[in-house]
Amino acid sequence: MLIGAYESENRISVSVAALKPIGYTVYCRYFDKSGTEHEKPMKSFIYPLFVVFCDRKSSETYRIAITDGSSGEVLEQFQMLVTRWNEKQKRPLTHCSAPIFGKEPKWLHLVEMIEHYKLQGVSKFYFYVREIDPYDMLLLQHYSAKREEVELIDIPSIYFDAVSQQLLAIADCHLRNRLSANWTIYSDIDERMIMTDEKETILQFLQESLGEKYGAVMFAQRWIFKYEKLPAKFINYQQIMEEMPTRKWQLTTQPGVNCTDGKHCWGKMIINNQKVLQMLIHDVGEYEKGYIPFILEPDVGYIRHYRDVNLGKWWERNRGAMEKFEPFENTTYNSYLSSQLLSNVLQILHEVYNHF
């Protein structure tokens, strides 16, 4: 199964939902608008994981397929429409979310996350969905249809473990943004990257403070303990003022630094799409042309991670790791943006759920 195919000047990059190892041989098959295979099949292979690079052979190629052999009929449902980007209209900053699954309510996390990152300069969000409650989906569909700020992509059920789902989503999202955006944030829906200078946005930092040699920025985690589930439904404005994670939860670990690998403690990254070949969950897997990461000091910027301590027995499993980041202290969300964030969240919820 193909997730997407994205054309650049010299190649078509294809994201493939296939249980195949890196180096597995495949063939690129090229089809024109009439459905005719109009170019000779090209031998290629899986690399990086979930990705196949095919040469761009003709402007007439309308669909592409990836097959194990170089011959045989390819039904249209196994062909992928080739997406072409206008490289002159790149977005400055986008966001790729980890796949959504599980039955716990997510609508309040989703709206707060989207509106937080819009204030930071993000203009497009990509959500990969395996399982979602219809009530939560209403919110994302509103952003997609009414505001054109969200794109929704289904994660196929071929993968059942969360890590494979996430790596597939990351691979596809990187290809989607490689030519259409300069920078992309990779994070979960309960994480809020933020600068400590309350009047500086993430986009301003990326555009004004980084040298050419840097291909990504690593943000350290600060876990903020969340002891209750989010509400199941939107009731009224007072409820939101009391229940928004950025307003309700404050008990915070020290920054997650100095772990055994010397790089991060489950930190997350913002990458320059043209300077990265492969993105993983917490790190860049491979850079283009020798670019390197910028490890951001936590006193400049960090992640406010509103972690449900009861979900999946998280505290029970991670208590020892968290105690390494004591002393815990109460911290608050950016006071300069807090009122604007609340106002924007309430406006969206009014638009989506006011008729319920």
PDB file of C-alpha atoms in Angstrom, residues 13 33 74 92 96 100 104 122 130 140 177 201 213-214 233 255 261 272 296 310 313 337 344-345 351 356:
ATOM      1  CA  SER A  13       9.691   9.979  -3.530  1.00  0.00           C
ATOM      2  CA  LYS A  33      -3.178  10.107 -17.258  1.00  0.00           C
ATOM      3  CA  VAL A  74      -0.992  -3.033 -11.815  1.00  0.00           C
ATOM      4  CA  PRO A  92       7.904  28.645   6.680  1.00  0.00           C
ATOM      5  CA  CYS A  96       3.647  16.618  11.920  1.00  0.00           C
ATOM      6  CA  ILE A 100      -3.676   9.223  16.806  1.00  0.00           C
ATOM      7  CA  GLU A 104      -9.417   8.634  25.648  1.00  0.00           C
ATOM      8  CA  VAL A 122       2.856  27.064  12.167  1.00  0.00           C
ATOM      9  CA  ARG A 130      -5.524   5.076  13.050  1.00  0.00           C
ATOM     10  CA  LEU A 140     -10.073  18.032  12.898  1.00  0.00           C
ATOM     11  CA  ASN A 177       7.100  18.676   3.638  1.00  0.00           C
ATOM     12  CA  THR A 201       8.035  32.683  18.602  1.00  0.00           C
ATOM     13  CA  LYS A 213      25.213  24.367   9.067  1.00  0.00           C
ATOM     14  CA  TYR A 214      22.305  23.306  11.280  1.00  0.00           C
ATOM     15  CA  LYS A 233     -17.425  16.788  25.721  1.00  0.00           C
ATOM     16  CA  PRO A 255      14.674  19.566  31.828  1.00  0.00           C
ATOM     17  CA  ASP A 261      23.360   8.675  24.898  1.00  0.00           C
ATOM     18  CA  ASN A 272      14.960  21.750   8.088  1.00  0.00           C
ATOM     19  CA  LEU A 296      18.879  23.953  22.282  1.00  0.00           C
ATOM     20  CA  ASN A 310      -2.274   7.235  34.919  1.00  0.00           C
ATOM     21  CA  LYS A 313       0.402   3.072  34.102  1.00  0.00           C
ATOM     22  CA  LEU A 337       0.273  34.271  25.014  1.00  0.00           C
ATOM     23  CA  ASN A 344      -8.554  31.312  20.078  1.00  0.00           C
ATOM     24  CA  VAL A 345      -9.450  27.941  21.602  1.00  0.00           C
ATOM     25  CA  GLU A 351     -17.554  27.101  15.747  1.00  0.00           C
ATOM     26  CA  PHE A 356     -24.394  20.282  20.367  1.00  0.00           C
TER      27      PHE A 356
END
